[in-house]
Coordinates of C-alpha atoms and ligand atoms in Angstrom, one line a residue:
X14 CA 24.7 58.7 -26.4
X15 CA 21.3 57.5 -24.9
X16 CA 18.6 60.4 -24.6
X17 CA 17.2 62.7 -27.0
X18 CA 19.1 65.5 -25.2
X19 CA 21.9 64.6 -26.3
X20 CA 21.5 65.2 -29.6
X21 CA 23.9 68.1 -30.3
X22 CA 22.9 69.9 -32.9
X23 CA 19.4 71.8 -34.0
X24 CA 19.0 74.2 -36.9
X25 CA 23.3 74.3 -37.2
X26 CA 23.8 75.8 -33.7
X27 CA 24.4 73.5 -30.8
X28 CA 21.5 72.8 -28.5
X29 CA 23.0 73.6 -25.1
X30 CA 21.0 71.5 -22.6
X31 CA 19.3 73.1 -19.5
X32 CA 19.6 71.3 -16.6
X33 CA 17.5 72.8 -13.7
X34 CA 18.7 72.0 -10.1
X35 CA 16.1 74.6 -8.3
X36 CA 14.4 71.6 -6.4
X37 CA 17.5 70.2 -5.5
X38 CA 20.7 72.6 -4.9
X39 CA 18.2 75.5 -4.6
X40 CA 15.5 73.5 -2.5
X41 CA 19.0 72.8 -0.5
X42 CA 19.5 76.4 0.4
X43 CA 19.1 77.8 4.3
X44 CA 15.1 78.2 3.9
X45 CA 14.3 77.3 0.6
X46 CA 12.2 74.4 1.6
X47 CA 9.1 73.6 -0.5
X48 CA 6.6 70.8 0.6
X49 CA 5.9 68.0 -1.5
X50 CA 2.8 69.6 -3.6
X51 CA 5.0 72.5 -4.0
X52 CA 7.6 70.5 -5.6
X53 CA 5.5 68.9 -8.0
X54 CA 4.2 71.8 -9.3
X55 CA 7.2 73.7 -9.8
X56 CA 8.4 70.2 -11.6
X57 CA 5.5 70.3 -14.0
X58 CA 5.9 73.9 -15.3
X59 CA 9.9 73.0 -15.5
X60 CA 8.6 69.9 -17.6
X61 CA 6.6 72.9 -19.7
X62 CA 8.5 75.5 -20.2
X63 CA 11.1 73.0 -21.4
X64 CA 13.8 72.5 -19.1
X65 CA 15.9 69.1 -20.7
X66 CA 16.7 67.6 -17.4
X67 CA 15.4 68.1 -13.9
X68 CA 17.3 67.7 -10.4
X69 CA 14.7 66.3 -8.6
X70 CA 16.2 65.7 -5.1
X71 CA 18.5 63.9 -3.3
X72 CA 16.8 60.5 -2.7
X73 CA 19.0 59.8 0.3
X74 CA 18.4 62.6 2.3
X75 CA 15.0 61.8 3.5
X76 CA 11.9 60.3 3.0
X77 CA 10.4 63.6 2.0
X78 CA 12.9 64.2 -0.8
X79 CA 12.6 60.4 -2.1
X80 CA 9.1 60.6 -2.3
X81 CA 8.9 63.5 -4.2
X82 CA 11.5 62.4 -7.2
X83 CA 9.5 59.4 -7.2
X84 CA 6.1 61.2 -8.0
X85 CA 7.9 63.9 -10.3
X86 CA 9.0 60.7 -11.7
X87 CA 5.5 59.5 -12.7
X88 CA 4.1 62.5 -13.4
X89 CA 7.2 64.0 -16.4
X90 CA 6.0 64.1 -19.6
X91 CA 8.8 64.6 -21.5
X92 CA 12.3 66.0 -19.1
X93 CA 14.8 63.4 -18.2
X94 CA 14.4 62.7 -14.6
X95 CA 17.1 62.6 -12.4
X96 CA 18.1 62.3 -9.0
X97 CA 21.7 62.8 -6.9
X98 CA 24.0 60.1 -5.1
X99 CA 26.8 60.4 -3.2
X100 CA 29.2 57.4 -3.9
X101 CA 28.0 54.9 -1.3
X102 CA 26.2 51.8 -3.0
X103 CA 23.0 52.5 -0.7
X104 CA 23.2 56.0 -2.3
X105 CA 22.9 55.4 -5.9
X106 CA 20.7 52.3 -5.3
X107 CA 17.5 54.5 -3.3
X108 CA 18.6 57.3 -6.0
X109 CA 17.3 54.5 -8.8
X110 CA 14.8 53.5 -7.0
X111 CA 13.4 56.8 -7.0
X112 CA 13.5 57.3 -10.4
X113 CA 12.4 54.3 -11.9
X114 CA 8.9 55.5 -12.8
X115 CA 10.5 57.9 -14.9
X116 CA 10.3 57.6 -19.1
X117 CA 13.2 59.2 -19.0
X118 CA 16.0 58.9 -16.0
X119 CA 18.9 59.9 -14.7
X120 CA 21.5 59.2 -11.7
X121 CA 23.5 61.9 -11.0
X122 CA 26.2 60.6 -8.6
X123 CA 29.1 62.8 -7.2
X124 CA 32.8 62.7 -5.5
X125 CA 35.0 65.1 -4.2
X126 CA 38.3 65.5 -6.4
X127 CA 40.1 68.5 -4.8
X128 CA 43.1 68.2 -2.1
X129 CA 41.1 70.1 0.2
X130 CA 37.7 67.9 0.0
X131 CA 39.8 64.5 -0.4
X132 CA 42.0 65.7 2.8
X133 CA 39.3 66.7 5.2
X134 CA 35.9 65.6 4.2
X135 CA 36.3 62.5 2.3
X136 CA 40.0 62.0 4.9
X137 CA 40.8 59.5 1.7
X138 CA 44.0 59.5 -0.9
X139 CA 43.6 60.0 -4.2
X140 CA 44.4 56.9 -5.4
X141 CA 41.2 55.5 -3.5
X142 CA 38.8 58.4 -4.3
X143 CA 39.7 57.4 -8.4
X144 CA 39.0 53.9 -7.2
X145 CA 35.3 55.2 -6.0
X146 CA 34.6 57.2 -8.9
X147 CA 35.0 53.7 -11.4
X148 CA 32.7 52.1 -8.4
X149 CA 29.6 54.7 -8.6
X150 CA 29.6 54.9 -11.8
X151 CA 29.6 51.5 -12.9
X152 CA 27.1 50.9 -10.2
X153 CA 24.7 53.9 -11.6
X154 CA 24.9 52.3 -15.0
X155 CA 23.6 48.8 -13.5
X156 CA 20.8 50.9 -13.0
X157 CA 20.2 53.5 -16.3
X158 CA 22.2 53.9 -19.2
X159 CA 22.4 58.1 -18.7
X160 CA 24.3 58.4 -15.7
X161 CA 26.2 61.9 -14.7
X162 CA 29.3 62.2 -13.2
X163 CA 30.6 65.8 -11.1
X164 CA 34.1 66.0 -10.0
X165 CA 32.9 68.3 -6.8
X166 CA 35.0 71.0 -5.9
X167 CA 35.9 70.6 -9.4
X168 CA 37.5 74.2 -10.2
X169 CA 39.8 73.8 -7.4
X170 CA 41.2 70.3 -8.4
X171 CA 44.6 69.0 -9.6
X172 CA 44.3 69.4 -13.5
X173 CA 46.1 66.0 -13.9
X174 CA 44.1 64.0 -11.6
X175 CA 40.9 65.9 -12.6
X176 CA 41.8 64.5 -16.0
X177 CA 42.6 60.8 -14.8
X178 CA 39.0 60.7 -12.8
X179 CA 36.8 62.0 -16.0
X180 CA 38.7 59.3 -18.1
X181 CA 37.9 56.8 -16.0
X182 CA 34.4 57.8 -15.2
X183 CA 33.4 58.2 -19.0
X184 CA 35.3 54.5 -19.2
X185 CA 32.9 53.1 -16.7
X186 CA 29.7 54.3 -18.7
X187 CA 29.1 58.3 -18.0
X188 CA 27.5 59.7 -20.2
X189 CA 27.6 63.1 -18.7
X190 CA 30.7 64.9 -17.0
X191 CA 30.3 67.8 -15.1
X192 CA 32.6 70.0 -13.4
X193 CA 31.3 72.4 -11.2
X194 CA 32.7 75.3 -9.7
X195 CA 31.2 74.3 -6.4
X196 CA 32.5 77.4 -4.1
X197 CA 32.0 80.1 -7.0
X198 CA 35.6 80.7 -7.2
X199 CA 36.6 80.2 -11.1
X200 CA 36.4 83.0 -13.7
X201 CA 35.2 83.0 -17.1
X202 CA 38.5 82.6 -18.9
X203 CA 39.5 80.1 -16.5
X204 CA 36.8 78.0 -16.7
X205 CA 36.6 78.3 -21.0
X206 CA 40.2 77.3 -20.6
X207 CA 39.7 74.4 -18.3
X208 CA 37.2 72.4 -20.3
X209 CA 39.1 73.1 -23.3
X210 CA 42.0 72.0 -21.9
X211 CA 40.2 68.7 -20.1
X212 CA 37.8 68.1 -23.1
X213 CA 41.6 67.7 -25.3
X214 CA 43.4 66.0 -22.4
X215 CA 41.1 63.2 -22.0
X216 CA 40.9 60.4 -24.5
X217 CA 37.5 59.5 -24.3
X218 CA 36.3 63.2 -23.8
X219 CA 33.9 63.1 -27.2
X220 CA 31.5 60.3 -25.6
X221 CA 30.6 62.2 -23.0
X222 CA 28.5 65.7 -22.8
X223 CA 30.2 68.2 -20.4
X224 CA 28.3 70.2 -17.8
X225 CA 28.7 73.4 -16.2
X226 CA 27.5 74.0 -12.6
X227 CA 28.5 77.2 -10.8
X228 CA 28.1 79.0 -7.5
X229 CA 27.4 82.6 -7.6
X230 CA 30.2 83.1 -4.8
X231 CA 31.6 86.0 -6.7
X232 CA 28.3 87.6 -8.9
X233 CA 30.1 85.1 -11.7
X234 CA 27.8 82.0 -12.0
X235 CA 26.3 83.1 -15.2
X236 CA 29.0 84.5 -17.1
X237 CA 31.0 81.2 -15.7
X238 CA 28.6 79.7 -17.1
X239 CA 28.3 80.8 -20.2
X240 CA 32.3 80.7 -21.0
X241 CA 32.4 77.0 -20.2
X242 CA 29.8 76.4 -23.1
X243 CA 32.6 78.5 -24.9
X244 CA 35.1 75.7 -23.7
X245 CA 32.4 72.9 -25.2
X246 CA 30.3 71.9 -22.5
X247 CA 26.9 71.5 -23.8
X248 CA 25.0 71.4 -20.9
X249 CA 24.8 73.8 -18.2
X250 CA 22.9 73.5 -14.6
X251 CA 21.0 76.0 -13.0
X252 CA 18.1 77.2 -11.1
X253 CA 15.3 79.8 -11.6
X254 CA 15.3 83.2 -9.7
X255 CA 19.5 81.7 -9.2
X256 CA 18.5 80.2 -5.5
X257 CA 21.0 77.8 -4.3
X258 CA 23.7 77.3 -1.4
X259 CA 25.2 81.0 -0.3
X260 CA 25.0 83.1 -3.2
X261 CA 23.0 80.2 -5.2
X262 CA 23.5 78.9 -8.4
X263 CA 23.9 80.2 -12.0
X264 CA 20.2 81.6 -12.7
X265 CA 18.5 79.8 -15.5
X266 CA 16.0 82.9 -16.7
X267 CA 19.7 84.8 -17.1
X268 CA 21.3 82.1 -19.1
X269 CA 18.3 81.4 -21.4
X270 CA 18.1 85.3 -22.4
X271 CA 22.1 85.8 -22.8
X272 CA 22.0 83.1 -25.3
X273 CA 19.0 84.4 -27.0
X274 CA 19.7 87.8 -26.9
X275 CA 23.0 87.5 -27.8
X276 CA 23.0 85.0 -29.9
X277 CA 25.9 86.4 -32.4
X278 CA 28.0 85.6 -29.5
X279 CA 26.4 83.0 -27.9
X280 CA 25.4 80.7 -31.2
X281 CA 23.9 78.1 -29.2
X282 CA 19.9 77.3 -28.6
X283 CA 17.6 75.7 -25.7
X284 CA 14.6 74.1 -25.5
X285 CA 13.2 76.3 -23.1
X286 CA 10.0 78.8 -23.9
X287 CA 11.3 82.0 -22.9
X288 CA 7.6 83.4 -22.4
X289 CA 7.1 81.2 -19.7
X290 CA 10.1 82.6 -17.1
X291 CA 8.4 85.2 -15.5
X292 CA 5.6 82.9 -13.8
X293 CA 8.9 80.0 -13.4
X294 CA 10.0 82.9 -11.4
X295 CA 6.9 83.8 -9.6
X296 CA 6.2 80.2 -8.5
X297 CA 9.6 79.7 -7.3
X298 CA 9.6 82.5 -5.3
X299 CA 6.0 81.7 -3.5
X300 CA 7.0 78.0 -3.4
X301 CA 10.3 79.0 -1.3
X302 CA 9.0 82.3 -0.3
X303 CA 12.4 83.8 -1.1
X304 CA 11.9 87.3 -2.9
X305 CA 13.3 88.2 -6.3
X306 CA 15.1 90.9 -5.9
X307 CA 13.7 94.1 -7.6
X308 CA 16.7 95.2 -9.9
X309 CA 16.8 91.0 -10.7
X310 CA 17.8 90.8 -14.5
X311 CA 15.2 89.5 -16.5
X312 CA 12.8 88.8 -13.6
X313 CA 13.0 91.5 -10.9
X314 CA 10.2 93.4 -10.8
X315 CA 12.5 96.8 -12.4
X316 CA 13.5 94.6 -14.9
X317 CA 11.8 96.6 -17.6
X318 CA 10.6 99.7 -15.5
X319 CA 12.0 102.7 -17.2
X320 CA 12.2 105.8 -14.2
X321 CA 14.5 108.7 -15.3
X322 CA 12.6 111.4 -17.5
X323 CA 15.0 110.7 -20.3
X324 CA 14.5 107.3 -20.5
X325 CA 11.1 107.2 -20.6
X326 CA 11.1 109.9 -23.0
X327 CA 13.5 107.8 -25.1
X328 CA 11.2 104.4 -24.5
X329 CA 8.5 106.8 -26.3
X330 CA 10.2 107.9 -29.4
X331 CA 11.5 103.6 -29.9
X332 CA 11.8 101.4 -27.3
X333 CA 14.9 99.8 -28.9
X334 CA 16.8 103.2 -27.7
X335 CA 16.5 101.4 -24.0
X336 CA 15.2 97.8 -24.1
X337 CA 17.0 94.8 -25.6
X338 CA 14.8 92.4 -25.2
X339 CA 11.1 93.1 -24.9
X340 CA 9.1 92.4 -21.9
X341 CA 6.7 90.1 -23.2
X342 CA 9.5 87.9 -24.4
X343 CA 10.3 86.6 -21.1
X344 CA 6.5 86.3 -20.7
X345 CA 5.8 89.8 -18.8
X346 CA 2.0 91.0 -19.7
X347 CA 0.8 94.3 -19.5
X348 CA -1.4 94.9 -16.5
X349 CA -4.6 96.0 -18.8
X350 CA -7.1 95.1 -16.8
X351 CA -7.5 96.4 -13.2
X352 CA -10.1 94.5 -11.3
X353 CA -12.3 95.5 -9.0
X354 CA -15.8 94.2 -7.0
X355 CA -17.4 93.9 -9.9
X356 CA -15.6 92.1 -12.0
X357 CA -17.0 88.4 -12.3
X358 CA -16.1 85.0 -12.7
X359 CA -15.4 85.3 -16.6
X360 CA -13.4 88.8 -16.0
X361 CA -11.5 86.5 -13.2
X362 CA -11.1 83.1 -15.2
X363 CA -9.4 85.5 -18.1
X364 CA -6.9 87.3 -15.9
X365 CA -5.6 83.8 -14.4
X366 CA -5.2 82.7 -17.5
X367 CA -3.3 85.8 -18.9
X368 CA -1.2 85.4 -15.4
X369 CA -0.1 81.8 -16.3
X370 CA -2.2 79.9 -14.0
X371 CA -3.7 77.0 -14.4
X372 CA -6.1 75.7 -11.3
X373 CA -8.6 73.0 -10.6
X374 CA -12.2 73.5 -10.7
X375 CA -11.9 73.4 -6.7
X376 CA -8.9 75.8 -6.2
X377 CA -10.3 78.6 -8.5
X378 CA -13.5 78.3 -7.0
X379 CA -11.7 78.9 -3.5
X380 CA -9.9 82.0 -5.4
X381 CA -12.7 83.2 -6.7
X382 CA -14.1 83.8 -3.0
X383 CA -11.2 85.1 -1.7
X384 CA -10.8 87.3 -4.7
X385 CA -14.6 88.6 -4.0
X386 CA -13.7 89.1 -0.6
X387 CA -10.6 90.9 -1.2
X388 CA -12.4 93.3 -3.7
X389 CA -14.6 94.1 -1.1
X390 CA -12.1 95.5 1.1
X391 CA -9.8 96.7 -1.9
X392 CA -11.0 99.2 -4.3
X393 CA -8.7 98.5 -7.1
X394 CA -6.8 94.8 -7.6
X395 CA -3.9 95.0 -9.2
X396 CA -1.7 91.4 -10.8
X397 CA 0.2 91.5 -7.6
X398 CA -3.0 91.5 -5.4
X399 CA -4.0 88.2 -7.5
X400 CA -0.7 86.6 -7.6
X401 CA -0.5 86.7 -4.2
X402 CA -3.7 85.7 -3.6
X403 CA -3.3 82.7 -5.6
X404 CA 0.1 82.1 -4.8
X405 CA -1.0 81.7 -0.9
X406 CA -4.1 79.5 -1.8
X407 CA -1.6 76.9 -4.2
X408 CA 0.5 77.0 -1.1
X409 CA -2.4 76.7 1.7
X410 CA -4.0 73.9 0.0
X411 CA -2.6 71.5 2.0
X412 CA -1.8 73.1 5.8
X413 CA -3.0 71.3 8.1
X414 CA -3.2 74.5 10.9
X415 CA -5.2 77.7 9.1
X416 CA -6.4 80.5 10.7
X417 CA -9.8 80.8 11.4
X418 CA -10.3 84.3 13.1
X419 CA -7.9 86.5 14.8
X420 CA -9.0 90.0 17.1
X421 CA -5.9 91.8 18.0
X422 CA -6.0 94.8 20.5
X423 CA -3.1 97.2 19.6
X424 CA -1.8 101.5 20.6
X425 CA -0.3 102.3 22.9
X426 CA -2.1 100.9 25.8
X427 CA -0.2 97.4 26.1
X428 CA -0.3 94.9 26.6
X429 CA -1.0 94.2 23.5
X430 CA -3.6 91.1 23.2
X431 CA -4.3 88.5 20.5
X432 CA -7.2 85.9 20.5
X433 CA -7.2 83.5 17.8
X434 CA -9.1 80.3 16.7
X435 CA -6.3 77.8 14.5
X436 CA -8.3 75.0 12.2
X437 CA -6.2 72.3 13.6
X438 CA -6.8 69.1 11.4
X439 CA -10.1 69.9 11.4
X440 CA -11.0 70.9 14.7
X441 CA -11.3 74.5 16.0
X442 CA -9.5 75.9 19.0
X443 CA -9.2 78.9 20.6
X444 CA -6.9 80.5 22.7
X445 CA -5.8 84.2 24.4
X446 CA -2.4 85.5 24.3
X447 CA -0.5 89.1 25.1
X448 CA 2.8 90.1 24.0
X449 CA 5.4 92.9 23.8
X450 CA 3.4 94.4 20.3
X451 CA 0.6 93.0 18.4
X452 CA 2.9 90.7 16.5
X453 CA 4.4 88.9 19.4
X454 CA 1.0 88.5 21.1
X455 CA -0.1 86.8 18.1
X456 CA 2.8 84.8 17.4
X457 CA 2.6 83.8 21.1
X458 CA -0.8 82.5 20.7
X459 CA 0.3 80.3 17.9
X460 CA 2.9 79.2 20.1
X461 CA 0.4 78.2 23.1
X462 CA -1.7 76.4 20.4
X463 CA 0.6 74.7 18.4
X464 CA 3.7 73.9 21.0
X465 CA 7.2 74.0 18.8
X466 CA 10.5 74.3 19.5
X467 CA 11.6 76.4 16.7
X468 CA 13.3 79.8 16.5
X469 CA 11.8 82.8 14.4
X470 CA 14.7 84.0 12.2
X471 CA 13.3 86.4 10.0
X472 CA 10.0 88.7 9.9
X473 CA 9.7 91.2 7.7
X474 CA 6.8 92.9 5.2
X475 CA 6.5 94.8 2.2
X476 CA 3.4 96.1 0.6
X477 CA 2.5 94.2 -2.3
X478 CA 1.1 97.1 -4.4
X479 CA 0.6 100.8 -3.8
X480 CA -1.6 103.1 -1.6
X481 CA -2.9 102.3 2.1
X482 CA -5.5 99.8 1.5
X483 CA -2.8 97.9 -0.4
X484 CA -2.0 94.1 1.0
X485 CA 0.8 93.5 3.2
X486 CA 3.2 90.6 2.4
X487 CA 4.7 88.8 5.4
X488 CA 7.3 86.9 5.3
X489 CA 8.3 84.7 8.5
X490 CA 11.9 82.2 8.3
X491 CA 11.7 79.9 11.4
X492 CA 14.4 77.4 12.2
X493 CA 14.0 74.1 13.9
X494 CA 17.1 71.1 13.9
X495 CA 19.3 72.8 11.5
X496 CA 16.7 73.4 9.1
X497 CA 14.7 76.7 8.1
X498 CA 11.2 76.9 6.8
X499 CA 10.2 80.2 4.8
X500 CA 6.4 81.3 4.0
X501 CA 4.7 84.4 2.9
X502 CA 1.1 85.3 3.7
X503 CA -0.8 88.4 2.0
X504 CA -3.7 90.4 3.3
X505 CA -4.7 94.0 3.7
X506 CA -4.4 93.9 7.0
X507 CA -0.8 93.0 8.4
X508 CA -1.6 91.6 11.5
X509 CA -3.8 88.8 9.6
X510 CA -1.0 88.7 7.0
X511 CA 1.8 87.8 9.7
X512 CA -0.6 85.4 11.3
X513 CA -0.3 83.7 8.1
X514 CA 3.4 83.9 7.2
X515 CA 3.9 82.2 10.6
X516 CA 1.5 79.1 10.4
X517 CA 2.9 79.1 6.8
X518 CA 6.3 78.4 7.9
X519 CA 5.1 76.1 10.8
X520 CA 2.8 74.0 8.0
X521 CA 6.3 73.6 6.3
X522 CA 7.8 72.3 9.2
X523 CA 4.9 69.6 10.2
X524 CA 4.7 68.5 6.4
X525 CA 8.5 67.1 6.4
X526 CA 8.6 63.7 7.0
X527 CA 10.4 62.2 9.7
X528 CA 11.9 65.5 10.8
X529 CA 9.0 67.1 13.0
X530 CA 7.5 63.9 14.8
X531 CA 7.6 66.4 17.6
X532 CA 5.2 68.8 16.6
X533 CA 3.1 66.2 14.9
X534 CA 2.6 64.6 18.0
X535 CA 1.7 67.2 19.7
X536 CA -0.8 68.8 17.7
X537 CA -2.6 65.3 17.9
X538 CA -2.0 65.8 21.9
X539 CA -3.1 69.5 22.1
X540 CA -6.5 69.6 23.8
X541 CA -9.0 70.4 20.6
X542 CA -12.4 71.0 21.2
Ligands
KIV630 O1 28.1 72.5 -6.2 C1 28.4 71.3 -6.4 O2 29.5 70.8 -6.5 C2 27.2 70.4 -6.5 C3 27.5 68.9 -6.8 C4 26.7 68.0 -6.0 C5 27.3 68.8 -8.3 O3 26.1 70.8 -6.3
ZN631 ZN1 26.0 73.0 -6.4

């Protein structure tokens, strides 16, 4: 064994090791896509809050994705590092390359092992696909001496042969063997009974740590999950808020509190701070703009509401009669203080800090100001009204297009007109647009200033607190070359809001290497004056 997270035992219960994969299956997802600051700083708190191992990206798939594994590579202070290859040489070669800077690394190289996968994607027999597996892993241990092996499609493969490809991958120098349930189709006995089985099957099967990764396919990633630790796989992979292809992955903030909660059944421990999932969550979801659902366990904003009459009443007498883990254990605070126009810098500084925040000198004095101009149209500002407001300035920190000012005339007297001035790299332009609502006529006037091909998939809002004067939260999906971009803006007023949701998901699309030379070029071309 070759990193400290391997060591498998702490206080006489197994450490189970928490491999997070948000930034790479769930960055993957239809959407999902976060720009390279967003990345980093979802990386950091992961690196915090004490995730063992992070997914960084797939190195291969673009410039954007190798250059941010390479930079959460420099930055990790203390999670293994570790980045995916497919079996092709070049693969595993630009996945090590992206890595190097890391203390601690990790190649994660894959192959297909079912008769459906080796039939029609890979179109190779099994004799040559157990040929590839010895290849990539022997070349990903030229590289690192922690190298991860995943029989894709795993659930669904030939026990025999599954067995024959972990033998030989160990043999060749993994160190880690997972076997994920990559269409969410196992069940928890199932998958308990098929590492058992593999992890007595196969010779070498105690110098290697086995992983879990499930889909959510069929609601059963977690529990999946959960049973395969049961079977003796030690690690498990996962993501925060559950994000990931379809129905995502196995959700990390669900795993961490199963084991600690139930710990009688579950006799296992993690590294992980529980008090810091609630903002993992949070940042997630404004990084990928993809909302937590409200009946979420452990994270959804219901999570610990109590409604009926006799619950509260209950929660009253002892909360114990309704609540098995506390709030603040998964680091929910108390909204003590409301804020308001008078509140001050100190006042402000204190409620970040109680929010889990942590800015630069620069970026809180830009909250600070919006915060002061928010409480000036806002009587009462709730947590929402600041996460959101902080939230959007983290994200907007780097857009190159921001609104400047926007005058919509709306009722029932259409057209319906926008007129809007876009910061454009600096320069201000202005333009006039109408449309069939208030909406479209400002969308359209993005769409004259900033000239892009793609398609508007999603637009929808949702107040972020209570009351009429509370903020609207917009969130616009737009797809361009088989690839969405999600953003959320917030502000009282919802026309301003979906101005910002838009250019949001637009910034996405611009800051992706590579992938929208179009748009840069013409926003360089567009006549800015
Ligand atoms: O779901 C899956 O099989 C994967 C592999 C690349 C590990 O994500
Ligand atoms: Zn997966």
């Amino acid at each position: 064994m070759t990193s400290q997270t391997q060591s498998a035992k702490t206080d006489s219960k197994d450490r189970v090791i928490i491999f997070d994969t948000t930034l790479r299956d769930g960055e993957q997802c239809p959407g999902a896509t976060m720009t390279h600051e967003e990345k980093l700083e979802v990386a950091e708190l992961l690196d915090t809050m004490g995730v063992d191992v992070i997914e960084a990206g797939f190195p291969i798939a673009s410039e954007g994705d190798f250059a941010a594994v390479n930079e959460i590579a420099k930055r990790a202070k203390n999670a293994v590092i570790c980045g995916l290859s497919r079996a092709a040489p070049k693969d595993i070669d630009r996945c090590a390359e992206a890595i190097k800077p890391a203390k601690r690394k990790r190649i994660h190289t894959f192959l297909s092992t079912s008769p459906v996968h080796m039939k029609y994607k890979l179109q190779k027999e099994p004799h040559e696909v157990y040929e590839m597996v010895i290849a990539q892993v022997t070349r990903a241990r030229s590289h690192t001496d922690d190298v991860e092996w995943s029989a894709e499609d795993g659930t669904r493969t030939e026990f025999d042969f599954l067995c024959r490809c972990v033998e030989a991958a160990i043999k060749a120098g993994a160190t880690t063997i997972n076997i994920p349930d990559t269409v969410g189709y196992t069940t928890p006995q199932e998958y308990f009974d098929l590492f058992k089985r593999v992890r007595e099957t196969v010779s070498n099967a105690d110098k290697a740590i086995f992983s879990t990764h499930c889909h959510n396919d069929l609601g059963m990633a977690v529990a999946n999950s959960l049973a395969g630790v049961g079977g003796g796989a030690r690690q498990i992979e996962c993501t925060v808020n559950g994000i990931g292809e379809r129905a995502g992955n196995a959700a990390l903030e669900e795993i961490v509190m199963a084991i600690k909660t139930r710990n009688d059944v579950f006799p296992y421990v993690t590294g992980i701070d529980a008090t810091m999932l609630t903002r993992a969550s949070k940042l997630v979801s404004a990084a990928t703009s993809f909302p937590v659902q409200f009946n979420k366990a452990i994270v959804g904003r219901n999570a610990f509401a109590h409604e009926s009459g006799i619950h509260q009443d209950g929660m009253l007498k002892n909360a114990q009669t309704y609540e098995i883990m506390t709030p603040e254990s998964v680091g929910v605070k108390q909204t003590s203080l409301v804020m308001g126009k008078h509140s001050g810098r100190h006042a402000f500084v204190h409620k970040l800090e109680e929010l889990g925040y942590q800015l630069s000198d620069n970026q809180l004095q830009d909250a600070f100001v919006r915060f002061k101009a928010l409480a000036d149209r806002k009587k009462q500002i709730y947590d929402e009204d600041i996460e959101a407001l902080v939230d959007e300035e983290i994200a907007t920190a780097h857009d190159r297009v921001k609104i400047v000012s926007l005058t919509v005339i709306a009722g029932t007297q259409g057209p319906q007109q926008a007129t809007l001035t876009l910061d454009i790299d600096g320069k201000h332009i202005t333009t006039q647009s109408s449309g069939n609502g208030p909406v479209d006529a400002i969308f359209n006037a993005i769409h004259a200033l900033v000239p892009h091909e793609a398609i508007l998939e999603l637009y929808q809002v949702h107040a972020v607190t209570e009351g009429t004067d509370a903020q609207a939260e917009v969130s616009v999906r737009l797809a361009h070359d088989g690839r969405s971009f999600t953003s959320r803006g917030a502000d009282p007023d919802t026309l301003v809001a979906s101005a910002k949701a838009y250019l949001g998901a637009l910034n996405k699309m611009c800051s992706r290497a590579g992938r929208m030379a179009g748009v840069e070029k013409r926003i360089h071309s567009t006549d800015v004056g």
